[in-house]
CSV table of N, CA and C and ligand atoms in Angstrom, one decimal:
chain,number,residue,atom,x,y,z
A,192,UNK,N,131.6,60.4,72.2
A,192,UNK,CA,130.9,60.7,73.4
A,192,UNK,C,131.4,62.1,74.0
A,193,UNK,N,130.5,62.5,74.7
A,193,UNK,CA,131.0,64.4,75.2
A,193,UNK,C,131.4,64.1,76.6
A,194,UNK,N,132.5,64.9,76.2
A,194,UNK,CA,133.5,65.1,77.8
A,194,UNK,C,133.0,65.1,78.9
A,195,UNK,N,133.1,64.3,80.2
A,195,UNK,CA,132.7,64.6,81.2
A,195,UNK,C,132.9,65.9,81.8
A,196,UNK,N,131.6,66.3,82.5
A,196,UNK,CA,131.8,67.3,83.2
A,196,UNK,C,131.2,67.3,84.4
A,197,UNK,N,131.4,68.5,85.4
A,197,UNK,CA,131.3,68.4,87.2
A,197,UNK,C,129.6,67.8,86.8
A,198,UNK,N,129.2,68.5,86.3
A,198,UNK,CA,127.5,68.2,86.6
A,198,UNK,C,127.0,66.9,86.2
A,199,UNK,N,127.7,66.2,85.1
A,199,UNK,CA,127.4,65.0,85.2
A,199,UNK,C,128.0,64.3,86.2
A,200,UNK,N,128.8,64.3,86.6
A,200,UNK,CA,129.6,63.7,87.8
A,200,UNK,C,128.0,63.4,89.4
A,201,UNK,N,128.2,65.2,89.6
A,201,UNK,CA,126.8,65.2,90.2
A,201,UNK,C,125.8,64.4,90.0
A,202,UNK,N,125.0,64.2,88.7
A,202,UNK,CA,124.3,63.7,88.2
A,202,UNK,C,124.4,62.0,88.6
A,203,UNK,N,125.5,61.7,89.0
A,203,UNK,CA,125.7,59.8,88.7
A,203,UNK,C,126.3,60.2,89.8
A,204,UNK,N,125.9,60.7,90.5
A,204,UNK,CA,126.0,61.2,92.3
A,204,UNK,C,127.5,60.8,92.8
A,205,UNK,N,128.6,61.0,91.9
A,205,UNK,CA,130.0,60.6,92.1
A,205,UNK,C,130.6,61.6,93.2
A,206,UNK,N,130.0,63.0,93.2
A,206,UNK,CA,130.7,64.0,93.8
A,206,UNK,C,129.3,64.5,94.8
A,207,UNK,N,129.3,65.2,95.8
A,207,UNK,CA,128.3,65.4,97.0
A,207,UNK,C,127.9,66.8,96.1
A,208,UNK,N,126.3,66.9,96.1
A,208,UNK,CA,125.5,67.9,95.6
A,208,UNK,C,124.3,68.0,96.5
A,209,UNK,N,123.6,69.0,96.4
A,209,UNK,CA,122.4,68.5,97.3
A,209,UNK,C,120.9,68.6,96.6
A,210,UNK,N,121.0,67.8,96.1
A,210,UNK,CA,120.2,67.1,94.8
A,210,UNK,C,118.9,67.7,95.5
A,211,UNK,N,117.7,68.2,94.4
A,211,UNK,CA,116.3,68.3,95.0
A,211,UNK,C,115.3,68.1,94.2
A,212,UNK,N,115.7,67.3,93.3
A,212,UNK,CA,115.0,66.4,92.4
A,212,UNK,C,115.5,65.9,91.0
A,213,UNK,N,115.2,64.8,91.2
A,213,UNK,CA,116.2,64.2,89.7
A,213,UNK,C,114.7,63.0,89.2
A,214,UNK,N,114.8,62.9,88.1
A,214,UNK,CA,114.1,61.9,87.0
A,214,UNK,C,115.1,61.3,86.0
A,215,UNK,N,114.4,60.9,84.9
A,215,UNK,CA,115.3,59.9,83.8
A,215,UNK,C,115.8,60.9,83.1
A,216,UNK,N,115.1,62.4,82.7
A,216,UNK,CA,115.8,63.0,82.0
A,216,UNK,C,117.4,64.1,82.8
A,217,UNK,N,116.4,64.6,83.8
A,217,UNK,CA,116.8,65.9,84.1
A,217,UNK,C,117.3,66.0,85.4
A,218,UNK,N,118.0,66.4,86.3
A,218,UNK,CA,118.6,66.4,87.8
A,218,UNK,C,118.8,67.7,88.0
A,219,UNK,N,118.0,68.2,89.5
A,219,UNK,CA,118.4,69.3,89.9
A,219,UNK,C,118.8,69.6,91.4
A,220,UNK,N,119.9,70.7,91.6
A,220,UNK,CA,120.5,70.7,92.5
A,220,UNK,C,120.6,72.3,93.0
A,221,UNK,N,121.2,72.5,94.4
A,221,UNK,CA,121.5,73.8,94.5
A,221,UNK,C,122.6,74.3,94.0
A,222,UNK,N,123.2,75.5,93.8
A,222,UNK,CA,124.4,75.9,93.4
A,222,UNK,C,125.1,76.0,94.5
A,223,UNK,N,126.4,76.1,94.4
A,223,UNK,CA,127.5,76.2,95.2
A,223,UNK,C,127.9,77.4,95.9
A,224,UNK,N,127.1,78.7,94.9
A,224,UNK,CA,127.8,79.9,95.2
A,224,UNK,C,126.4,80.3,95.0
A,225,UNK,N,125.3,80.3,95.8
A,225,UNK,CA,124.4,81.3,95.6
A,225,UNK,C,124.1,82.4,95.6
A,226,UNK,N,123.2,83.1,94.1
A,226,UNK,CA,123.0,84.2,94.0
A,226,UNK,C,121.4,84.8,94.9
A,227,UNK,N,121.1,84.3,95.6
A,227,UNK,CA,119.7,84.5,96.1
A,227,UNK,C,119.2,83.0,97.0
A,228,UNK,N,118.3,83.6,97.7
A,228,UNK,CA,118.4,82.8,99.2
A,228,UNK,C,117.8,81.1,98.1
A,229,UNK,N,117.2,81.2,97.2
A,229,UNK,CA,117.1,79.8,96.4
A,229,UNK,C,117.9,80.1,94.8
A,230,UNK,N,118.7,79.0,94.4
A,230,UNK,CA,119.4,78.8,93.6
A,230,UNK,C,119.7,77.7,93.3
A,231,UNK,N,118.3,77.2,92.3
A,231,UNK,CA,118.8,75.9,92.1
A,231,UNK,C,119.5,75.5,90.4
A,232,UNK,N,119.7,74.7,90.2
A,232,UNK,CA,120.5,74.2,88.6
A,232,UNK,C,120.0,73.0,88.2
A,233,UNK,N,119.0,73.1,87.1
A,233,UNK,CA,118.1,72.0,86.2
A,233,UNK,C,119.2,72.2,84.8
A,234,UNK,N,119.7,70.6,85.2
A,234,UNK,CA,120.4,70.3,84.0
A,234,UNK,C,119.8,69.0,83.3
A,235,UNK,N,119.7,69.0,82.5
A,235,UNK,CA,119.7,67.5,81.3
A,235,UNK,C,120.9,66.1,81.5
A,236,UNK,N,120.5,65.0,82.0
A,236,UNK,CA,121.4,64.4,82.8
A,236,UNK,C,122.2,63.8,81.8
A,237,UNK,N,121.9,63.8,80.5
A,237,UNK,CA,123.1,63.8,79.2
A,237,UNK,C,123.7,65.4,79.2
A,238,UNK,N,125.2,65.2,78.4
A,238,UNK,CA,125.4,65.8,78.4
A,238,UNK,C,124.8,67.0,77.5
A,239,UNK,N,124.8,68.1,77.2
A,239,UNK,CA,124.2,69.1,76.3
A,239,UNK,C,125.7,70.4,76.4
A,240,UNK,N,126.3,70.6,75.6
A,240,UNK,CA,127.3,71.5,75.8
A,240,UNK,C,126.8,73.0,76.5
A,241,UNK,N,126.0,73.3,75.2
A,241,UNK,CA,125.5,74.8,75.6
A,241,UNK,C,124.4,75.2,74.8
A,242,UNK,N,123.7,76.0,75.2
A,242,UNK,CA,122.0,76.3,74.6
A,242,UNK,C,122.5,76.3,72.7
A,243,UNK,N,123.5,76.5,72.3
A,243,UNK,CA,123.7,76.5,70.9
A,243,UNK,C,124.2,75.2,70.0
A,244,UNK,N,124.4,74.2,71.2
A,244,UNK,CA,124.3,72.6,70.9
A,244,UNK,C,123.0,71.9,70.7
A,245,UNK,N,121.6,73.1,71.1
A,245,UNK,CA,120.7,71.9,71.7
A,245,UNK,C,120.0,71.7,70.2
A,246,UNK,N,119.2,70.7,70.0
A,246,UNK,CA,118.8,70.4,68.7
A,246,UNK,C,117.7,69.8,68.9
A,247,UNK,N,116.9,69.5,67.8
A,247,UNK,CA,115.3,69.1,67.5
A,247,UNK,C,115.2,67.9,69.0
A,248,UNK,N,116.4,67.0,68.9
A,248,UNK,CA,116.2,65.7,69.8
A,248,UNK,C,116.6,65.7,70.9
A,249,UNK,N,117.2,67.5,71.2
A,249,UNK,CA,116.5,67.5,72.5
A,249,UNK,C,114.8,68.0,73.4
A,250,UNK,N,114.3,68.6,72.2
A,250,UNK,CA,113.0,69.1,72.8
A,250,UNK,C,112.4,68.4,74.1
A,251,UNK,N,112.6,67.4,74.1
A,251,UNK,CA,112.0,66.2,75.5
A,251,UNK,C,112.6,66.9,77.0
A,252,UNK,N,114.1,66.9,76.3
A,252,UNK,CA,114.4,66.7,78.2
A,252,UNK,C,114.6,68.7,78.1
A,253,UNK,N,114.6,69.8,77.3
A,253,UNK,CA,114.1,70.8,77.4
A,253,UNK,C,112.8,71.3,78.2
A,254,UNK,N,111.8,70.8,77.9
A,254,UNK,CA,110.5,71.0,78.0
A,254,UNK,C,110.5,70.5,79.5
A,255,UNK,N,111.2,69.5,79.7
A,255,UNK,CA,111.4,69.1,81.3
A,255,UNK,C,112.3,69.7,82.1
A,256,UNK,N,112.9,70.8,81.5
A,256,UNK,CA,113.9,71.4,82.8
A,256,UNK,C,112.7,72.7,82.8
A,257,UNK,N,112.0,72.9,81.8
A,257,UNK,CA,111.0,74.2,82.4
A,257,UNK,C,109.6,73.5,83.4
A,258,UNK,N,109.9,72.7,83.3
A,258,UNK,CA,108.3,72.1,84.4
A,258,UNK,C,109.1,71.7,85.2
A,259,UNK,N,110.1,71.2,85.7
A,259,UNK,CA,110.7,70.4,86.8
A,259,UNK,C,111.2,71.7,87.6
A,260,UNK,N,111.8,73.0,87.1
A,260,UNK,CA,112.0,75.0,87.6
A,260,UNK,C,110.4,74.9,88.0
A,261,UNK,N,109.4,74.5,87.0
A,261,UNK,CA,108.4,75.6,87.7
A,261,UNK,C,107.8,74.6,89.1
A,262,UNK,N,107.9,73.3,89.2
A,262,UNK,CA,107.6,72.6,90.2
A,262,UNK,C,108.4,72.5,91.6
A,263,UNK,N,109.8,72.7,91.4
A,263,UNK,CA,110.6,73.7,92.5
A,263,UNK,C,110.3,74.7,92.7
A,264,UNK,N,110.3,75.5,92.0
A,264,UNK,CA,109.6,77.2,92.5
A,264,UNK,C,108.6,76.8,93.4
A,265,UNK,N,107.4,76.1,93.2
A,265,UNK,CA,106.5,76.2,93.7
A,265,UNK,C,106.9,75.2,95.3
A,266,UNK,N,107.4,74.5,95.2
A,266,UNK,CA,108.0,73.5,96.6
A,266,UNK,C,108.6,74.5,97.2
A,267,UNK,N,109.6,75.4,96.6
A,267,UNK,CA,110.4,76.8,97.5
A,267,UNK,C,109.4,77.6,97.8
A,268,UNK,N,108.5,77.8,97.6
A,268,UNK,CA,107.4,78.8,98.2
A,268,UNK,C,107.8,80.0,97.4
A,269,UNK,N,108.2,80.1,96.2
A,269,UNK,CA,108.3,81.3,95.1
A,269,UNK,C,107.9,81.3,94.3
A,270,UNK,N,106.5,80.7,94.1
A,270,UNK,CA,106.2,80.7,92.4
A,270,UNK,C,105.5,82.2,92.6
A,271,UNK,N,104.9,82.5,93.4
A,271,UNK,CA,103.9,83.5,93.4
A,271,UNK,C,104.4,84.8,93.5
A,272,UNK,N,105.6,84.7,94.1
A,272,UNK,CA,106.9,86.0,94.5
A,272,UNK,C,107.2,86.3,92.9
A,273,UNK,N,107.6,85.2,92.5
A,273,UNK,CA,108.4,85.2,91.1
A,273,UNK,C,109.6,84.8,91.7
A,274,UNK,N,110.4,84.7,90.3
A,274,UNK,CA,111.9,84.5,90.0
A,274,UNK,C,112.4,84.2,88.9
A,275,UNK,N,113.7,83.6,88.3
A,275,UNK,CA,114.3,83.9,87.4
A,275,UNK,C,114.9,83.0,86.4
A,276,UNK,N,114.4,82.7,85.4
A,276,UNK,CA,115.7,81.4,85.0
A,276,UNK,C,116.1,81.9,84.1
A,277,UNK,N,117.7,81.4,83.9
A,277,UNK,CA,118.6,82.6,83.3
A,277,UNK,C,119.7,81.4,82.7
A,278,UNK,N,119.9,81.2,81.7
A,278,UNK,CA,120.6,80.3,80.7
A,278,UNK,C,121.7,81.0,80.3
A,279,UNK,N,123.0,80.8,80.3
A,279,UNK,CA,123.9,81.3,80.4
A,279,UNK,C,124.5,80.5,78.5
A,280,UNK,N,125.1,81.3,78.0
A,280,UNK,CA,125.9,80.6,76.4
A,280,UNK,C,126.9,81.3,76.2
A,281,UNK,N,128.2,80.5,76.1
A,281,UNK,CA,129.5,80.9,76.1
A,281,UNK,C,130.0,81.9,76.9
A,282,UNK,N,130.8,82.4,75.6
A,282,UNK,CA,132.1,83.7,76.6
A,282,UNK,C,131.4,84.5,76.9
A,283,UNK,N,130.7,85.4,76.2
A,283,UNK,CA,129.5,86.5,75.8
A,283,UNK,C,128.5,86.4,77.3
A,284,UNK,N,128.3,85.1,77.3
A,284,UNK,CA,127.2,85.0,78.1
A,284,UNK,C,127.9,84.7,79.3
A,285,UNK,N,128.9,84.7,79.3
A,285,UNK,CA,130.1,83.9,80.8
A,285,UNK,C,129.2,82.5,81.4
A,286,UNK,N,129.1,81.7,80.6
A,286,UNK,CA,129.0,80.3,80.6
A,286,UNK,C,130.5,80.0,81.5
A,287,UNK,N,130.1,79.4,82.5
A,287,UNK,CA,131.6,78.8,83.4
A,287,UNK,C,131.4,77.2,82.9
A,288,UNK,N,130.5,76.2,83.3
A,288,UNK,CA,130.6,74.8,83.1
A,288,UNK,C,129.6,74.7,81.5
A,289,UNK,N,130.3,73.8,81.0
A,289,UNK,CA,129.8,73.4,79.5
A,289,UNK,C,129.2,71.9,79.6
A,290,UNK,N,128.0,72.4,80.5
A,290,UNK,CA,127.0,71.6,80.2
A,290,UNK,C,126.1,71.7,80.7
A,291,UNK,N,124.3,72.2,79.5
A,291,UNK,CA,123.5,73.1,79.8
A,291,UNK,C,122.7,73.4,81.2
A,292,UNK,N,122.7,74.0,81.9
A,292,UNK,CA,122.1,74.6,82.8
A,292,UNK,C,121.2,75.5,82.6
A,293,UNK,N,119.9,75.1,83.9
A,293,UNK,CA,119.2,76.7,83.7
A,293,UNK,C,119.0,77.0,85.3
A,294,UNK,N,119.5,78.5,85.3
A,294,UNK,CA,119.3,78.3,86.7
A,294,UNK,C,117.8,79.0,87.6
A,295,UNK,N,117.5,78.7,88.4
A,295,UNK,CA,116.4,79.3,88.9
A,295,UNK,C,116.9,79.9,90.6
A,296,UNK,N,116.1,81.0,89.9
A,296,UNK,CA,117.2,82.2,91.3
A,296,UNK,C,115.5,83.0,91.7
A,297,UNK,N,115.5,83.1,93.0
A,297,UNK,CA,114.3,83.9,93.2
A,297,UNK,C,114.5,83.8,94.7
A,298,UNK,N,113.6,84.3,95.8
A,298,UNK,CA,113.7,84.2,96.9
A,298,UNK,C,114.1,85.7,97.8
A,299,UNK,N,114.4,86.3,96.8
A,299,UNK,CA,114.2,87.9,96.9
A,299,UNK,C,114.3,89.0,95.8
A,300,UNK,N,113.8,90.3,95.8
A,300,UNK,CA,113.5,91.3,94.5
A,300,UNK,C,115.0,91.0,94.1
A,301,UNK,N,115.1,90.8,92.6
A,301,UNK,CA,116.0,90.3,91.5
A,301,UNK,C,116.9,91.6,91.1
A,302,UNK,N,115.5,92.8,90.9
A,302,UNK,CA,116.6,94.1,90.4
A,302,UNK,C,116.5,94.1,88.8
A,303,UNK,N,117.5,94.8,87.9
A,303,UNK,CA,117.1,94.7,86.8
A,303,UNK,C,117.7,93.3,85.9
A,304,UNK,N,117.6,92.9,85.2
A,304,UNK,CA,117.9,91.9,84.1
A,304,UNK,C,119.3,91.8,84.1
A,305,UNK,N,119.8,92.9,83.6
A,305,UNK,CA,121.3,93.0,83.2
A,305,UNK,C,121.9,94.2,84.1
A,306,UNK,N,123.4,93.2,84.7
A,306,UNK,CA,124.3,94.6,84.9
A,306,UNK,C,125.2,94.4,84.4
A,307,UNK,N,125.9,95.3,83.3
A,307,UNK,CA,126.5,95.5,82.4
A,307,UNK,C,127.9,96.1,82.9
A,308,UNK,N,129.2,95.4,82.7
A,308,UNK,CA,130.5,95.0,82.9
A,308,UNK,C,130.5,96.5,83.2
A,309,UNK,N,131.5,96.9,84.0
A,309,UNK,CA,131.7,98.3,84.5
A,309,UNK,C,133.0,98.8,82.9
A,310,UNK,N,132.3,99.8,83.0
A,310,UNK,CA,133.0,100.6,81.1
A,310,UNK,C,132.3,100.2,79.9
A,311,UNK,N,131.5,99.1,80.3
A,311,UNK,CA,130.7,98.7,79.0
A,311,UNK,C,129.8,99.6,78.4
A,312,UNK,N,129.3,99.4,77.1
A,312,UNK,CA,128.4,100.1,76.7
A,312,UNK,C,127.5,99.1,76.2
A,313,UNK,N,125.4,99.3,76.3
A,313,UNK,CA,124.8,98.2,75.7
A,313,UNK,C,124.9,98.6,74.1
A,314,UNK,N,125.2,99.8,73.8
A,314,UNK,CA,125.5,100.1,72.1
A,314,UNK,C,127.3,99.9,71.8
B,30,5GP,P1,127.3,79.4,84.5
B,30,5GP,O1,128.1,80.6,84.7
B,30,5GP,O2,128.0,78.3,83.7
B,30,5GP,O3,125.9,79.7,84.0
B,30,5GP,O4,127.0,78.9,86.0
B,30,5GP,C1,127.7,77.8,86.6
B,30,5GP,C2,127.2,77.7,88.0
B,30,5GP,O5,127.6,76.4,88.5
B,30,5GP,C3,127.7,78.7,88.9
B,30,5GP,O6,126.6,79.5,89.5
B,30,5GP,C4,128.5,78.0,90.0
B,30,5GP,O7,128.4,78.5,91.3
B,30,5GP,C5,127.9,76.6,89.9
B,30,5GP,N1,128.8,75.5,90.2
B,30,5GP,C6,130.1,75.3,89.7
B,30,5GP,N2,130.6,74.2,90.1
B,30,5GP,C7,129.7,73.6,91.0
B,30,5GP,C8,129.7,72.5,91.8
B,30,5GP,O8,130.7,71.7,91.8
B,30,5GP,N3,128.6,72.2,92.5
B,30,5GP,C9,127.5,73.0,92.4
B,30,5GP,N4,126.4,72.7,93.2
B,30,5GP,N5,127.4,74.2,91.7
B,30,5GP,C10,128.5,74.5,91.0
């Protein structure tokens, strides 16, 4: 069995979240440290390590963290603004909790895609 983690915890509502929609697969909540005036976190309420864990059996509860984002967007009053979902994988990707998330950030202009570690180079 895969290690517990905070978000399943959240998930089986052990720890205070402020949940804004949850089903059989998938539970979503706001983040703790928001990047933008909406910032929510559609996780898979099994665990899933990281986007390079996920496999054929999960396609189900996949497919359900992108309609359950676009059905919040739309309840936040941002589908039309836009916004962002942004899947984080490992070190590279600074993955902090290891267990998949996607997050949806919108609620003001985003700016560009990437900002790139100060001294980095994209080559
Ligand atoms: P990552 O870098 O792994 O893609 O993002 C993890 C996110 O989880 C961060 O944005 C962080 O603020 C959020 N987070 C970490 N711990 C908690 C928590 O206990 N509750 C909530 N609501 N968000 C959390």
């Amino acid at each position: 069995m895969a290690a517990d983690t905070i978000f399943s915890r959240i998930v089986r509502r052990e720890i205070p979240a402020d949940i804004v929609y949850q089903d059989d697969l998938v539970t979503a909540f706001r983040d703790i440290e928001p990047a933008a005036p909406t910032h929510v976190l559609v996780v898979p309420n099994h665990i899933i390590a990281s986007a390079r864990d996920v496999t054929d059996a999960d396609e189900p509860v996949l497919g359900r963290m992108f309609a359950v984002a676009a059905r919040i967007a739309r309840e936040q009053g941002i589908a039309e603004t836009g916004y962002r979902l942004i899947v984080n994988c490992g070190e590279d990707g600074c993955q902090e909790v290891y267990h998949l998330h996607m997050h949806l950030i919108g609620g003001r202009p985003l700016g560009p895609m990437l900002a790139a570690p100060r001294g980095s180079s994209a080559h």
